[in-house]
Amino acid sequence: QVQLVESGGGLVQPGGSLRLSCAASGSIFSRNAMGWYRQAPGKQREFVARISSIGSTDYADSVKGRFTISRDNAKNTVYLQMNSLKPEDTAVYYCYMGTLYGLGPSDYWGQGTQVTVSS
């Protein structure tokens, strides 16, 4: 059974930084794309960033230049470095593993980690 466990969320002031981690169990990590979505209160879940099995990346326009996604296949972990955080980045962040943009019916999802950007 594959499990994804996110960590690294918390409260940060505007302009600050956080690094989210998502650790995956199982041996299929390196063959799959990984990524992050987020969901703010009262809003739909939205794509944030993804990284393919060979390391190509893509970002939502709202986070380009501020967020960086990376992966460590030896640790079965994907990271999201978030810099220059804004209040509108406040959301629950979810990681996924599977298809390139997490839209497959068999993709795996974590439980989410809360990120709050506030002074």
PDB file of N, CA and C in Angstrom, residues 1-4 24-34 53 71 73 76 97-98 106-108:
ATOM      1  N   GLN A   1       0.851  -1.185   0.000  1.00  0.00           N
ATOM      2  CA  GLN A   1       0.000   0.000   0.000  1.00  0.00           C
ATOM      3  C   GLN A   1       0.889   1.239   0.000  1.00  0.00           C
ATOM      4  N   VAL A   2       0.693   2.102  -0.972  1.00  0.00           N
ATOM      5  CA  VAL A   2       1.474   3.329  -1.065  1.00  0.00           C
ATOM      6  C   VAL A   2       0.873   4.397  -0.166  1.00  0.00           C
ATOM      7  N   GLN A   3       1.718   5.065   0.571  1.00  0.00           N
ATOM      8  CA  GLN A   3       1.277   6.178   1.407  1.00  0.00           C
ATOM      9  C   GLN A   3       2.157   7.390   1.156  1.00  0.00           C
ATOM     10  N   LEU A   4       1.538   8.562   1.170  1.00  0.00           N
ATOM     11  CA  LEU A   4       2.258   9.826   1.042  1.00  0.00           C
ATOM     12  C   LEU A   4       2.036  10.621   2.329  1.00  0.00           C
ATOM     13  N   ALA A  24       7.134   9.270   0.337  1.00  0.00           N
ATOM     14  CA  ALA A  24       6.310   8.188  -0.195  1.00  0.00           C
ATOM     15  C   ALA A  24       6.857   6.833   0.218  1.00  0.00           C
ATOM     16  N   SER A  25       5.962   5.944   0.575  1.00  0.00           N
ATOM     17  CA  SER A  25       6.358   4.564   0.836  1.00  0.00           C
ATOM     18  C   SER A  25       6.280   3.783  -0.467  1.00  0.00           C
ATOM     19  N   GLY A  26       6.893   2.631  -0.509  1.00  0.00           N
ATOM     20  CA  GLY A  26       6.805   1.806  -1.699  1.00  0.00           C
ATOM     21  C   GLY A  26       7.963   2.016  -2.634  1.00  0.00           C
ATOM     22  N   SER A  27       8.063   1.171  -3.637  1.00  0.00           N
ATOM     23  CA  SER A  27       9.224   1.153  -4.522  1.00  0.00           C
ATOM     24  C   SER A  27       8.937   1.761  -5.881  1.00  0.00           C
ATOM     25  N   ILE A  28       7.790   2.396  -6.060  1.00  0.00           N
ATOM     26  CA  ILE A  28       7.434   2.903  -7.376  1.00  0.00           C
ATOM     27  C   ILE A  28       7.699   4.402  -7.520  1.00  0.00           C
ATOM     28  N   PHE A  29       8.280   4.990  -6.494  1.00  0.00           N
ATOM     29  CA  PHE A  29       8.441   6.446  -6.453  1.00  0.00           C
ATOM     30  C   PHE A  29       9.162   6.972  -7.681  1.00  0.00           C
ATOM     31  N   SER A  30      10.313   6.405  -8.004  1.00  0.00           N
ATOM     32  CA  SER A  30      11.156   6.978  -9.049  1.00  0.00           C
ATOM     33  C   SER A  30      10.519   6.902 -10.432  1.00  0.00           C
ATOM     34  N   ARG A  31       9.558   6.051 -10.619  1.00  0.00           N
ATOM     35  CA  ARG A  31       8.938   5.895 -11.944  1.00  0.00           C
ATOM     36  C   ARG A  31       7.742   6.812 -12.145  1.00  0.00           C
ATOM     37  N   ASN A  32       7.369   7.553 -11.128  1.00  0.00           N
ATOM     38  CA  ASN A  32       6.155   8.359 -11.172  1.00  0.00           C
ATOM     39  C   ASN A  32       6.435   9.851 -11.081  1.00  0.00           C
ATOM     40  N   ALA A  33       5.523  10.602 -11.683  1.00  0.00           N
ATOM     41  CA  ALA A  33       5.535  12.047 -11.474  1.00  0.00           C
ATOM     42  C   ALA A  33       5.048  12.344 -10.052  1.00  0.00           C
ATOM     43  N   MET A  34       5.486  13.475  -9.554  1.00  0.00           N
ATOM     44  CA  MET A  34       5.073  13.955  -8.232  1.00  0.00           C
ATOM     45  C   MET A  34       4.677  15.410  -8.355  1.00  0.00           C
ATOM     46  N   SER A  53       9.190  12.077 -13.698  1.00  0.00           N
ATOM     47  CA  SER A  53      10.133  11.050 -13.258  1.00  0.00           C
ATOM     48  C   SER A  53      11.553  11.357 -13.721  1.00  0.00           C
ATOM     49  N   ARG A  71      13.008  16.664  -6.244  1.00  0.00           N
ATOM     50  CA  ARG A  71      12.770  15.316  -5.748  1.00  0.00           C
ATOM     51  C   ARG A  71      14.095  14.637  -5.443  1.00  0.00           C
ATOM     52  N   ASN A  73      15.064  10.823  -5.259  1.00  0.00           N
ATOM     53  CA  ASN A  73      14.581   9.454  -5.452  1.00  0.00           C
ATOM     54  C   ASN A  73      15.174   8.484  -4.441  1.00  0.00           C
ATOM     55  N   ASN A  76      12.845   8.816  -1.636  1.00  0.00           N
ATOM     56  CA  ASN A  76      11.408   8.744  -1.964  1.00  0.00           C
ATOM     57  C   ASN A  76      10.664   9.987  -1.509  1.00  0.00           C
ATOM     58  N   MET A  97       1.234  11.504  -6.262  1.00  0.00           N
ATOM     59  CA  MET A  97       2.189  10.691  -7.013  1.00  0.00           C
ATOM     60  C   MET A  97       1.419   9.893  -8.057  1.00  0.00           C
ATOM     61  N   GLY A  98       1.915   9.924  -9.276  1.00  0.00           N
ATOM     62  CA  GLY A  98       1.272   9.148 -10.335  1.00  0.00           C
ATOM     63  C   GLY A  98       1.414   9.802 -11.677  1.00  0.00           C
ATOM     64  N   SER A 106      -6.021   6.620 -10.509  1.00  0.00           N
ATOM     65  CA  SER A 106      -5.259   5.775  -9.589  1.00  0.00           C
ATOM     66  C   SER A 106      -4.097   6.509  -8.935  1.00  0.00           C
ATOM     67  N   ASP A 107      -4.076   7.803  -9.072  1.00  0.00           N
ATOM     68  CA  ASP A 107      -3.016   8.575  -8.421  1.00  0.00           C
ATOM     69  C   ASP A 107      -3.144   8.495  -6.905  1.00  0.00           C
ATOM     70  N   TYR A 108      -2.017   8.632  -6.262  1.00  0.00           N
ATOM     71  CA  TYR A 108      -1.993   8.608  -4.807  1.00  0.00           C
ATOM     72  C   TYR A 108      -1.910  10.043  -4.273  1.00  0.00           C
TER      73      TYR A 108
END
